[in-house]
Tab-separated table of C-alpha atoms and ligand atoms in Angstrom:
chain	number	residue	atom	x	y	z
I	3	MET	CA	0.042	-0.046	0.038
I	4	GLU	CA	1.304	3.399	-0.882
I	5	ASN	CA	2.068	5.294	2.265
I	6	ARG	CA	1.896	8.857	1.102
I	7	LEU	CA	-1.377	10.553	2.034
I	8	PHE	CA	-2.552	13.379	-0.176
I	9	ILE	CA	-4.073	16.472	1.532
I	10	PHE	CA	-6.941	17.914	-0.355
I	11	ASP	CA	-7.879	21.287	1.248
I	12	THR	CA	-11.459	22.477	0.643
I	13	THR	CA	-11.334	25.519	2.943
I	14	LEU	CA	-11.999	27.745	-0.039
I	15	ARG	CA	-15.014	25.724	-1.273
I	16	ASP	CA	-16.838	23.600	1.323
I	17	GLY	CA	-15.478	26.020	4.098
I	18	GLU	CA	-16.249	29.191	2.269
I	19	GLN	CA	-19.818	27.941	1.585
I	20	VAL	CA	-20.598	28.743	5.207
I	21	PRO	CA	-22.730	31.793	5.686
I	22	GLY	CA	-20.761	34.718	6.860
I	23	CYS	CA	-17.322	33.177	5.860
I	24	GLN	CA	-17.246	34.518	2.267
I	25	LEU	CA	-13.981	35.980	1.080
I	26	ASN	CA	-13.181	38.349	-1.654
I	27	THR	CA	-10.712	37.241	-4.392
I	28	VAL	CA	-7.660	39.002	-2.832
I	29	GLU	CA	-8.432	37.235	0.577
I	30	LYS	CA	-8.862	33.925	-1.250
I	31	ILE	CA	-5.465	34.302	-2.893
I	32	GLN	CA	-3.952	35.078	0.471
I	33	VAL	CA	-5.405	31.851	1.896
I	34	ALA	CA	-4.378	29.809	-1.158
I	35	LYS	CA	-0.823	31.023	-0.877
I	36	ALA	CA	-0.794	30.082	2.867
I	37	LEU	CA	-2.136	26.659	1.940
I	38	GLU	CA	0.637	26.200	-0.576
I	39	ALA	CA	3.274	27.229	1.934
I	40	LEU	CA	1.621	24.790	4.384
I	41	GLY	CA	2.235	22.041	1.842
I	42	VAL	CA	-1.241	20.839	0.792
I	43	ASP	CA	-1.329	18.767	-2.390
I	44	VAL	CA	-4.707	19.918	-3.733
I	45	ILE	CA	-6.630	23.231	-3.245
I	46	GLU	CA	-10.305	23.064	-4.013
I	47	ALA	CA	-10.664	26.701	-5.162
I	48	GLY	CA	-14.368	26.941	-5.852
I	49	PHE	CA	-17.475	25.967	-7.752
I	50	PRO	CA	-16.968	28.165	-10.799
I	51	VAL	CA	-20.477	27.839	-12.356
I	52	SER	CA	-22.026	29.010	-9.101
I	53	SER	CA	-21.214	32.617	-9.399
I	54	PRO	CA	-18.960	34.997	-11.427
I	55	GLY	CA	-17.138	35.693	-8.191
I	56	ASP	CA	-16.288	31.939	-7.804
I	57	PHE	CA	-15.233	31.677	-11.464
I	58	ASN	CA	-12.940	34.604	-11.137
I	59	SER	CA	-11.456	33.362	-7.846
I	60	VAL	CA	-10.490	30.000	-9.431
I	61	ILE	CA	-8.867	31.832	-12.258
I	62	GLU	CA	-6.791	34.163	-9.897
I	63	ILE	CA	-5.947	31.368	-7.510
I	64	SER	CA	-4.735	29.262	-10.517
I	65	LYS	CA	-2.364	32.082	-11.578
I	66	ALA	CA	-1.132	32.815	-8.030
I	67	VAL	CA	-0.344	29.323	-6.901
I	68	THR	CA	2.494	27.064	-8.252
I	69	TRP	CA	2.824	23.590	-6.645
I	70	PRO	CA	-0.579	22.277	-5.519
I	71	THR	CA	-3.164	21.015	-7.977
I	72	ILE	CA	-6.072	23.475	-8.270
I	73	CYS	CA	-9.442	21.737	-8.312
I	74	ALA	CA	-12.793	23.065	-9.332
I	75	LEU	CA	-16.152	21.558	-8.278
I	76	THR	CA	-19.020	20.897	-10.739
I	77	ARG	CA	-22.206	18.889	-10.811
I	78	ALA	CA	-22.460	16.059	-13.341
I	79	VAL	CA	-23.531	18.659	-15.915
I	80	GLU	CA	-21.717	19.492	-19.080
I	81	LYS	CA	-22.110	23.266	-18.804
I	82	ASP	CA	-20.705	23.145	-15.172
I	83	ILE	CA	-17.736	21.094	-16.488
I	84	ASP	CA	-17.070	23.473	-19.447
I	85	VAL	CA	-17.060	26.508	-16.976
I	86	ALA	CA	-14.699	24.602	-14.611
I	87	ALA	CA	-12.265	23.766	-17.362
I	88	GLU	CA	-12.320	27.476	-18.448
I	89	ALA	CA	-11.706	28.748	-14.933
I	90	LEU	CA	-8.757	26.273	-14.523
I	91	LYS	CA	-7.023	27.330	-17.739
I	92	TYR	CA	-4.046	29.056	-15.928
I	93	ALA	CA	-3.537	26.283	-13.421
I	94	LYS	CA	-0.265	24.520	-13.695
I	95	ARG	CA	-1.889	21.338	-12.373
I	96	LYS	CA	-5.628	21.199	-12.660
I	97	ARG	CA	-8.421	18.838	-11.630
I	98	ILE	CA	-12.115	18.801	-12.134
I	99	HIS	CA	-14.135	17.416	-9.281
I	100	THR	CA	-17.525	16.187	-10.693
I	101	GLY	CA	-20.129	13.993	-9.159
I	102	ILE	CA	-23.770	13.119	-8.382
I	103	GLY	CA	-25.833	11.829	-5.380
I	104	THR	CA	-25.963	8.083	-5.081
I	105	SER	CA	-28.059	7.464	-1.964
I	106	GLU	CA	-31.641	6.380	-2.277
I	107	SER	CA	-32.967	9.765	-1.169
I	108	HIS	CA	-30.737	11.714	-3.538
I	109	ILE	CA	-31.658	9.459	-6.501
I	110	LYS	CA	-35.395	9.592	-5.716
I	111	TYR	CA	-36.019	13.069	-4.337
I	112	LYS	CA	-33.161	15.190	-5.722
I	113	PHE	CA	-32.954	13.657	-9.175
I	114	ASN	CA	-36.248	11.863	-9.542
I	115	SER	CA	-34.171	9.239	-11.223
I	116	ASN	CA	-33.134	5.580	-10.828
I	117	ARG	CA	-29.937	3.721	-10.114
I	118	GLU	CA	-29.005	2.872	-13.662
I	119	GLU	CA	-29.624	6.365	-14.891
I	120	ILE	CA	-27.300	7.826	-12.166
I	121	ILE	CA	-24.532	5.538	-13.124
I	122	GLU	CA	-24.957	6.588	-16.820
I	123	ARG	CA	-24.861	10.311	-15.785
I	124	ALA	CA	-21.842	9.732	-13.558
I	125	VAL	CA	-19.874	7.892	-16.318
I	126	ALA	CA	-20.844	10.551	-19.025
I	127	ALA	CA	-19.718	13.401	-16.646
I	128	VAL	CA	-16.424	11.729	-15.973
I	129	LYS	CA	-15.796	10.981	-19.702
I	130	TYR	CA	-16.715	14.559	-20.652
I	131	ALA	CA	-14.421	15.948	-17.989
I	132	ARG	CA	-11.550	13.673	-19.163
I	133	ARG	CA	-11.769	15.250	-22.579
I	134	LEU	CA	-10.853	18.658	-21.004
I	135	VAL	CA	-8.330	17.676	-18.259
I	136	ASP	CA	-6.242	14.690	-17.363
I	137	ASP	CA	-7.115	14.614	-13.723
I	138	VAL	CA	-10.741	14.008	-12.844
I	139	GLU	CA	-12.092	13.303	-9.317
I	140	PHE	CA	-15.684	11.843	-9.003
I	141	TYR	CA	-17.765	12.351	-5.858
I	142	ALA	CA	-20.530	9.936	-4.922
I	143	GLU	CA	-22.652	12.512	-2.860
I	144	ASP	CA	-24.083	11.032	0.258
I	145	ALA	CA	-21.985	7.836	-0.167
I	146	GLY	CA	-22.163	7.542	3.672
I	147	ARG	CA	-25.732	6.581	3.268
I	148	THR	CA	-25.376	4.667	-0.050
I	149	ASP	CA	-25.465	0.888	0.220
I	150	ASN	CA	-22.101	-0.526	-0.336
I	151	GLU	CA	-23.075	-2.882	-3.225
I	152	TYR	CA	-24.509	-0.127	-5.393
I	153	LEU	CA	-21.690	2.226	-4.388
I	154	ALA	CA	-19.177	-0.316	-5.612
I	155	ARG	CA	-20.840	-0.428	-8.963
I	156	VAL	CA	-20.696	3.332	-9.211
I	157	VAL	CA	-17.043	3.470	-8.246
I	158	GLU	CA	-16.114	0.740	-10.699
I	159	ALA	CA	-18.014	2.438	-13.573
I	160	VAL	CA	-16.387	5.921	-12.960
I	161	ILE	CA	-12.916	4.424	-12.660
I	162	LYS	CA	-13.469	2.599	-16.065
I	163	ALA	CA	-14.614	5.928	-17.479
I	164	GLY	CA	-11.285	7.547	-16.444
I	165	ALA	CA	-11.760	8.960	-12.884
I	166	THR	CA	-8.249	9.347	-11.322
I	167	VAL	CA	-9.611	9.939	-7.804
I	168	VAL	CA	-12.876	8.799	-6.343
I	169	ASN	CA	-14.309	10.619	-3.343
I	170	ILE	CA	-16.586	8.823	-0.938
I	171	PRO	CA	-18.223	11.701	1.010
I	172	ASP	CA	-20.145	11.150	4.288
I	173	THR	CA	-22.173	14.229	3.250
I	174	THR	CA	-24.513	14.192	6.300
I	175	GLY	CA	-21.844	13.176	8.759
I	176	TYR	CA	-23.966	10.168	9.694
I	177	CYS	CA	-21.535	7.217	9.569
I	178	LEU	CA	-19.841	5.537	12.554
I	179	PRO	CA	-16.084	5.166	12.191
I	180	SER	CA	-16.494	1.352	11.963
I	181	GLU	CA	-19.225	1.789	9.226
I	182	TYR	CA	-17.058	4.178	7.178
I	183	GLU	CA	-13.961	1.981	7.508
I	184	ALA	CA	-16.005	-1.058	6.405
I	185	LYS	CA	-17.415	0.911	3.484
I	186	ILE	CA	-13.815	1.784	2.214
I	187	ARG	CA	-12.669	-1.798	2.771
I	188	TYR	CA	-15.646	-3.195	0.868
I	189	LEU	CA	-14.770	-0.963	-2.043
I	190	PHE	CA	-11.071	-2.176	-1.993
I	191	GLU	CA	-12.396	-5.841	-1.943
I	192	HIS	CA	-15.217	-5.588	-4.527
I	193	VAL	CA	-14.308	-2.894	-7.108
I	194	ASP	CA	-12.372	-4.149	-10.191
I	195	GLY	CA	-9.555	-1.681	-11.025
I	196	ILE	CA	-9.743	0.106	-7.704
I	197	HIS	CA	-5.950	0.500	-7.643
I	198	LYS	CA	-6.064	2.661	-10.844
I	199	ALA	CA	-7.635	5.474	-8.707
I	200	ILE	CA	-6.967	7.120	-5.448
I	201	ILE	CA	-9.776	6.707	-2.898
I	202	SER	CA	-10.590	9.869	-1.041
I	203	THR	CA	-12.388	10.600	2.254
I	204	HIS	CA	-14.696	13.673	2.646
I	205	CYS	CA	-16.341	13.609	6.144
I	206	HIS	CA	-18.546	16.056	7.808
I	207	ASN	CA	-18.859	16.634	11.560
I	208	ASP	CA	-22.566	16.542	12.281
I	209	LEU	CA	-22.025	13.955	14.955
I	210	GLY	CA	-18.590	15.020	15.980
I	211	MET	CA	-17.055	12.103	14.085
I	212	ALA	CA	-15.472	13.718	11.005
I	213	THR	CA	-11.790	13.180	12.116
I	214	ALA	CA	-12.554	9.685	13.420
I	215	ASN	CA	-14.211	8.650	10.171
I	216	THR	CA	-11.404	10.170	8.106
I	217	MET	CA	-8.934	8.202	10.005
I	218	ALA	CA	-10.926	5.079	9.775
I	219	GLY	CA	-11.001	5.644	5.963
I	220	VAL	CA	-7.252	6.090	5.848
I	221	LEU	CA	-6.675	2.905	7.871
I	222	ALA	CA	-8.842	1.143	5.339
I	223	GLY	CA	-6.681	2.275	2.471
I	224	ALA	CA	-7.882	5.732	1.376
I	225	ARG	CA	-4.920	7.844	0.353
I	226	GLN	CA	-6.518	11.332	-0.035
I	227	VAL	CA	-8.341	13.198	2.723
I	228	GLU	CA	-10.470	16.191	2.084
I	229	VAL	CA	-10.177	18.608	4.969
I	230	THR	CA	-10.434	22.336	5.879
I	231	ILE	CA	-8.457	24.581	8.225
I	232	ASN	CA	-10.005	24.773	11.732
I	233	GLY	CA	-12.589	22.223	10.393
I	234	ILE	CA	-14.739	24.913	9.047
I	235	GLY	CA	-17.574	23.826	6.636
I	236	GLU	CA	-21.179	23.288	6.076
I	237	ARG	CA	-23.253	22.929	9.362
I	238	ALA	CA	-20.975	21.407	12.006
I	239	GLY	CA	-18.041	21.587	9.569
I	240	ASN	CA	-15.606	19.262	7.788
I	241	THR	CA	-12.657	17.187	8.969
I	242	ALA	CA	-9.882	19.563	10.356
I	243	LEU	CA	-6.687	19.526	8.450
I	244	GLU	CA	-4.665	20.070	11.618
I	245	GLU	CA	-6.244	17.191	13.409
I	246	VAL	CA	-5.447	14.519	10.681
I	247	THR	CA	-1.952	15.723	10.107
I	248	MET	CA	-1.057	15.867	13.741
I	249	ILE	CA	-2.685	12.378	14.311
I	250	LEU	CA	-0.291	10.916	11.643
I	251	LYS	CA	2.616	12.793	13.010
I	252	SER	CA	1.909	11.722	16.667
I	253	HIS	CA	1.255	8.128	15.459
I	254	ALA	CA	4.392	7.752	13.306
I	255	ASP	CA	4.236	4.028	13.762
I	256	LEU	CA	1.379	4.059	11.220
I	257	GLY	CA	4.032	4.924	8.645
I	258	ILE	CA	1.757	7.329	6.657
I	259	GLN	CA	3.359	10.552	5.647
I	260	THR	CA	1.957	13.803	4.390
I	261	ASN	CA	3.613	16.830	2.806
I	262	ILE	CA	2.370	19.268	5.533
I	263	ASN	CA	4.913	21.558	7.234
I	264	THR	CA	3.249	21.358	10.642
I	265	GLN	CA	4.992	24.516	11.842
I	266	LYS	CA	2.761	26.512	9.572
I	267	ILE	CA	-0.433	25.045	10.997
I	268	TYR	CA	-0.998	27.690	13.720
I	269	PRO	CA	-0.360	30.824	11.602
I	270	THR	CA	-2.632	29.457	8.867
I	271	SER	CA	-5.289	28.648	11.392
I	272	ARG	CA	-5.133	32.299	12.711
I	273	MET	CA	-5.235	33.663	9.232
I	274	VAL	CA	-8.265	31.639	8.160
I	275	SER	CA	-10.108	32.434	11.405
I	276	SER	CA	-9.365	36.087	11.086
I	277	LEU	CA	-10.258	36.479	7.351
I	278	MET	CA	-13.376	34.425	7.581
I	279	ASN	CA	-14.505	36.049	10.871
I	280	MET	CA	-14.906	32.615	12.231
I	281	PRO	CA	-13.569	32.264	15.815
I	282	VAL	CA	-11.891	29.078	16.829
I	283	GLN	CA	-13.455	27.489	19.964
I	284	PRO	CA	-10.947	27.738	22.812
I	285	ASN	CA	-10.854	24.000	23.389
I	286	LYS	CA	-10.443	23.053	19.669
I	287	ALA	CA	-7.847	20.402	19.241
I	288	ILE	CA	-4.392	21.567	18.021
I	289	VAL	CA	-5.260	25.250	17.335
I	290	GLY	CA	-7.650	26.328	20.158
I	291	ARG	CA	-6.400	28.913	22.616
I	292	ASN	CA	-6.413	26.285	25.410
I	293	ALA	CA	-5.153	23.368	23.424
I	294	PHE	CA	-1.790	23.659	25.143
I	295	ALA	CA	-2.810	25.463	28.383
I	296	HIS	CA	-2.478	23.361	31.485
I	297	SER	CA	-4.625	24.869	34.217
I	298	SER	CA	-5.091	22.342	36.960
I	299	GLY	CA	-2.339	22.254	39.597
I	300	ILE	CA	-1.672	18.577	39.124
I	301	HIS	CA	-1.204	19.072	35.430
I	302	GLN	CA	1.019	22.093	35.793
I	303	ASP	CA	3.163	20.338	38.394
I	304	GLY	CA	3.493	17.285	36.032
I	305	VAL	CA	4.343	19.472	32.996
I	306	LEU	CA	7.040	21.466	34.911
I	307	LYS	CA	8.600	18.004	35.968
I	308	ASN	CA	8.550	16.688	32.467
I	309	VAL	CA	6.541	18.185	29.752
I	310	GLN	CA	5.607	14.825	28.222
I	311	THR	CA	3.565	13.807	31.301
I	312	TYR	CA	0.506	15.711	29.962
I	313	GLU	CA	1.555	17.027	26.489
I	314	ILE	CA	1.664	14.682	23.411
I	315	ILE	CA	2.597	17.448	21.094
I	316	ASP	CA	5.205	20.184	21.451
I	317	PRO	CA	3.334	23.456	20.614
I	318	HIS	CA	6.353	24.538	18.623
I	319	GLU	CA	5.631	21.615	16.211
I	320	VAL	CA	2.368	23.374	15.093
I	321	GLY	CA	3.972	26.844	14.948
I	322	ILE	CA	3.028	28.192	18.387
I	323	ASP	CA	5.980	30.384	19.224
I	324	ASP	CA	5.218	32.206	22.534
I	325	SER	CA	8.387	34.270	22.555
I	326	SER	CA	7.661	35.995	19.269
I	327	ILE	CA	3.990	36.813	19.724
I	328	VAL	CA	4.025	40.185	21.540
I	329	LEU	CA	4.704	43.523	19.813
I	330	THR	CA	4.454	46.883	21.612
I	331	ALA	CA	4.201	50.620	20.812
I	332	ARG	CA	8.040	50.593	20.524
I	333	SER	CA	7.984	48.021	17.744
I	334	GLY	CA	8.898	49.473	14.272
I	335	ARG	CA	7.435	48.829	10.851
I	336	ALA	CA	10.010	46.112	10.205
I	337	ALA	CA	8.928	44.150	13.247
I	338	LEU	CA	5.284	44.471	12.206
I	339	LYS	CA	6.146	43.390	8.576
I	340	ASN	CA	8.086	40.448	9.910
I	341	ARG	CA	5.297	39.370	12.225
I	342	LEU	CA	2.796	39.641	9.469
I	343	GLY	CA	4.987	37.689	7.221
I	344	VAL	CA	5.235	34.845	9.846
I	345	LEU	CA	1.423	34.937	9.927
I	346	GLY	CA	1.377	34.534	6.149
I	347	VAL	CA	0.279	38.065	5.369
I	348	LYS	CA	2.182	40.033	2.715
I	349	LEU	CA	1.286	43.656	2.328
I	350	ASP	CA	2.544	46.299	-0.245
I	351	GLN	CA	4.161	49.308	1.266
I	352	GLY	CA	1.042	51.512	1.139
I	353	LYS	CA	-1.093	48.989	2.959
I	354	LEU	CA	1.698	48.282	5.463
I	355	ASP	CA	1.944	51.973	6.284
I	356	MET	CA	-1.841	52.092	6.868
I	357	VAL	CA	-1.703	48.993	9.131
I	358	TYR	CA	1.191	50.473	10.954
I	359	GLU	CA	-0.709	53.685	11.714
I	360	GLU	CA	-3.562	51.659	13.105
I	361	PHE	CA	-1.089	49.452	14.944
I	362	LEU	CA	0.272	52.523	16.744
I	363	LYS	CA	-3.126	53.775	17.680
I	364	LEU	CA	-4.066	50.359	19.154
I	365	ALA	CA	-0.642	50.136	20.972
I	366	ASP	CA	-1.449	53.452	22.653
I	367	LYS	CA	-4.560	51.862	24.157
I	368	LYS	CA	-3.248	48.310	24.709
I	369	LYS	CA	0.064	47.262	26.188
I	370	ASP	CA	0.816	44.137	24.203
I	371	ILE	CA	-0.364	43.520	20.711
I	372	ASN	CA	-0.757	39.824	19.774
I	373	ASP	CA	-1.032	37.897	16.621
I	374	ASP	CA	-4.947	38.064	16.545
I	375	ASP	CA	-4.805	41.807	17.022
I	376	ILE	CA	-2.410	42.160	14.080
I	377	LEU	CA	-4.562	39.985	11.835
I	378	VAL	CA	-7.577	42.039	12.657
I	379	LEU	CA	-5.649	45.232	11.866
I	380	ALA	CA	-4.459	43.800	8.566
I	381	GLY	CA	-8.005	43.008	7.578
I	382	ALA	CA	-9.354	46.442	8.895
I	383	ASP	CA	-9.536	48.114	5.572
I	384	ARG	CA	-12.271	45.749	4.529
I	385	SER	CA	-14.713	48.464	5.440
I	386	LEU	CA	-12.690	51.208	3.542
I	387	ASN	CA	-15.101	51.350	0.608
I	388	HIS	CA	-18.211	51.118	2.800
I	389	ARG	CA	-20.968	53.631	1.980
I	390	ILE	CA	-21.917	53.981	5.580
I	391	LYS	CA	-19.238	54.669	8.238
I	392	LEU	CA	-19.281	55.376	11.841
I	393	ASP	CA	-18.271	59.003	12.525
I	394	PHE	CA	-18.630	59.175	16.201
I	395	LEU	CA	-20.191	57.469	19.175
I	396	GLN	CA	-20.701	58.582	22.775
I	397	VAL	CA	-22.451	56.445	25.334
I	398	THR	CA	-23.194	56.965	28.962
I	399	SER	CA	-24.286	54.038	30.976
I	400	GLY	CA	-24.141	52.713	34.644
I	401	VAL	CA	-26.001	50.794	37.261
I	402	GLY	CA	-29.558	52.098	37.991
I	403	VAL	CA	-29.750	54.388	35.018
I	404	ARG	CA	-30.830	54.042	31.467
I	405	SER	CA	-28.049	54.213	28.816
I	406	VAL	CA	-27.913	57.115	26.445
I	407	ALA	CA	-26.099	57.062	23.096
I	408	SER	CA	-25.367	59.805	20.628
I	409	LEU	CA	-24.090	58.682	17.336
I	410	GLY	CA	-22.959	60.131	14.051
I	411	LEU	CA	-22.817	58.386	10.562
I	412	ASN	CA	-21.147	59.342	7.407
I	413	ILE	CA	-23.256	58.088	4.555
I	414	SER	CA	-21.539	58.670	1.186
I	415	GLY	CA	-19.877	61.825	2.603
I	416	GLU	CA	-23.063	63.287	4.195
I	417	LYS	CA	-23.169	63.518	7.994
I	418	PHE	CA	-26.150	62.373	10.123
I	419	GLU	CA	-26.548	62.393	13.891
I	420	ALA	CA	-29.085	60.839	16.361
I	421	CYS	CA	-29.501	60.136	20.110
I	422	ALA	CA	-31.385	57.337	21.816
I	423	VAL	CA	-31.989	55.785	25.232
I	424	GLY	CA	-31.884	52.054	25.675
I	425	ASN	CA	-31.494	49.055	28.014
I	426	GLY	CA	-27.758	49.092	28.127
I	427	PRO	CA	-25.123	50.776	26.025
I	428	VAL	CA	-25.397	48.590	22.957
I	429	ASP	CA	-29.132	48.786	22.831
I	430	ALA	CA	-29.020	52.564	23.004
I	431	ALA	CA	-26.286	52.849	20.338
I	432	ILE	CA	-28.268	50.508	17.999
I	433	LYS	CA	-31.459	52.456	18.581
I	434	ALA	CA	-29.622	55.625	17.679
I	435	LEU	CA	-28.278	53.988	14.533
I	436	LYS	CA	-31.763	52.842	13.673
I	437	LYS	CA	-33.113	56.399	13.859
I	438	ILE	CA	-30.807	57.362	11.016
I	439	ILE	CA	-31.124	54.086	9.070
I	440	ASP	CA	-34.868	53.665	9.234
I	441	ARG	CA	-35.352	50.179	7.827
I	442	GLN	CA	-37.193	47.032	9.134
I	443	MET	CA	-34.154	45.203	10.328
I	444	THR	CA	-33.847	42.593	13.206
I	445	LEU	CA	-30.760	41.587	15.155
I	446	LYS	CA	-30.648	37.806	14.980
I	447	GLU	CA	-27.373	36.872	16.553
I	448	PHE	CA	-24.785	38.752	18.485
I	449	THR	CA	-21.449	37.435	19.786
I	450	ILE	CA	-18.800	39.314	21.493
I	451	GLN	CA	-15.434	37.677	21.878
I	452	ALA	CA	-12.264	39.008	23.458
I	453	ILE	CA	-9.302	38.237	21.280
I	454	SER	CA	-6.891	37.236	24.118
I	455	LYS	CA	-7.154	37.789	27.833
I	456	GLY	CA	-6.463	41.312	29.142
I	457	SER	CA	-8.985	43.885	30.128
I	458	ASP	CA	-7.442	46.251	27.478
I	459	ASP	CA	-8.125	43.685	24.797
I	460	MET	CA	-9.683	44.155	21.313
I	461	GLY	CA	-13.237	42.809	21.338
I	462	LYS	CA	-14.466	41.133	18.157
I	463	VAL	CA	-18.149	41.229	17.500
I	464	HIS	CA	-19.995	38.903	15.002
I	465	MET	CA	-23.513	39.852	14.157
I	466	GLN	CA	-26.365	38.575	12.031
I	467	VAL	CA	-29.080	41.010	11.055
I	468	GLU	CA	-32.218	40.176	9.106
I	469	TYR	CA	-33.451	42.473	6.385
I	470	ASP	CA	-36.018	41.887	3.673
I	471	HIS	CA	-36.097	38.095	4.483
I	472	GLN	CA	-32.276	37.830	4.148
I	473	VAL	CA	-29.725	37.319	6.820
I	474	TYR	CA	-26.565	39.487	6.598
I	475	TYR	CA	-23.293	38.822	8.551
I	476	GLY	CA	-21.273	41.656	10.008
I	477	PHE	CA	-18.073	42.001	11.877
I	478	GLY	CA	-16.472	44.634	14.015
I	479	ALA	CA	-13.274	44.827	16.093
I	480	ASN	CA	-12.361	47.496	18.496
I	481	THR	CA	-10.939	47.992	22.024
I	482	ASP	CA	-14.359	49.449	22.861
I	483	ILE	CA	-16.787	46.675	22.569
I	484	ILE	CA	-19.825	49.165	22.169
I	485	ALA	CA	-18.044	50.583	19.053
I	486	ALA	CA	-17.157	47.136	17.807
I	487	SER	CA	-20.935	46.208	18.116
I	488	VAL	CA	-22.038	49.226	16.197
I	489	GLU	CA	-19.322	48.680	13.553
I	490	ALA	CA	-20.491	45.108	13.085
I	491	TYR	CA	-24.203	46.325	12.644
I	492	ILE	CA	-23.011	48.874	10.131
I	493	ASP	CA	-21.036	46.165	8.378
I	494	CYS	CA	-24.303	44.226	8.002
I	495	ILE	CA	-26.204	47.272	6.666
I	496	ASN	CA	-23.422	47.947	4.083
I	497	LYS	CA	-24.093	44.496	2.681
I	498	PHE	CA	-27.936	44.985	2.365
I	499	LYS	CA	-29.115	44.485	-1.212
I	500	LEU	CA	-31.068	47.744	-1.564
J	733	LIG	O1	-20.246	16.863	1.316
J	733	LIG	C1	-20.179	16.708	0.102
J	733	LIG	O2	-20.766	15.590	-0.334
J	733	LIG	C2	-19.485	17.529	-0.736
J	733	LIG	C3	-19.433	17.106	-2.166
J	733	LIG	C4	-19.854	18.207	-3.081
J	733	LIG	C5	-18.003	16.684	-2.497
J	733	LIG	O3	-19.083	18.546	-0.376
J	734	LIG	ZN1	-18.843	18.458	1.843
């Protein structure tokens, strides 16, 4: 059995599909370049037929990246495949990822079809794609709930038709690890010609088993894993890249190697979290804030005597470098540039100057500036072209009194002001905002997160606001959490389709 495991990263496709995680093309290129430096083998760059933005991003990522294969998703539809091939034209190595649902419910309800017709459509799509590119991956959507005998027929047919990789997605995150392992083994035992293709896992985390299922698939012979940074993805997410790669590194006895430079894991995780406005849960394996924090006395004592008593991974192995994290008001442009470089962010001189200005302002308010602060600052000009901007905000609040806010907005160069009273400072500020922007909008979700630990810390606010039957996602970051909340609300409003 070949012991090299290919890492197929779908952060920019399955991950980016998550509401609120959308990136613009420049940000996607930034992530793609970080994935290249991390050492992934395949970058799934998008679903080109789905939107002009996705089409364009696949083109630009293809131009920007050299080593990884660039992959584009399609349905088993000729038009999709044509558009994907066109979007991939600049890729040095290209792959089309086409497929169709194979479970009973997909066949019956999604396609109103039957098993034989699905096989015909699958074969036709693979043959069509093979006329345009040499590397074609086929996905049997909902393979997790497809019976093994029929799945084996589909897999055999698409390999005969020229599929180079066959993806067995547990689309709904339903399988038990033992079931998923048995499924992959069944395919190896029953599909003629299976060794002509690479079998790939693609697991979702609805029941918290994505990584376990992926590992079960690998132990059964799969040699590609489809993963995302921080496990982001539809619903409960996809298998996390950092988990699979560190499992294989920690269990070197399995003898399965990847091309991942594990020291780039943490900076890549921070970059993706920051650009996608998707916080990483503190107890997330490998990249969570507490992943290496020993808090109980017994554990601290053990770690001080010998770190291996409670730590199976050295944090440096995943790129956590405590000594280099903190910058202060005395740090110069070069130190900032260097730190951004370590975090995978490269800025031109003009942008660096802007970020440095903001850095100095923040350093005035906050003693130590950490990696998360820097990443927020580097992304801060995302609101530069916004039509509506916060001009000023003053809030008075306290115990036993109602909060009062006065707020000014700049809307396309024109100034507006309003005051309001509310139940707490955020409520007062948002009421004042709504006096100026008089629309029927409802706050659906509101999360405040401190970036690290100090009371002078930057607060990040994620918001969802419903307007005209659509939910919009907004983000704000400020040392003043009331201002961050108003910024997040304004970020939502700027996205309204008016
Ligand atoms: O989860 C899934 O089935 C997918 C396919 C489109 C590969 O993401
Ligand atoms: Zn998926």
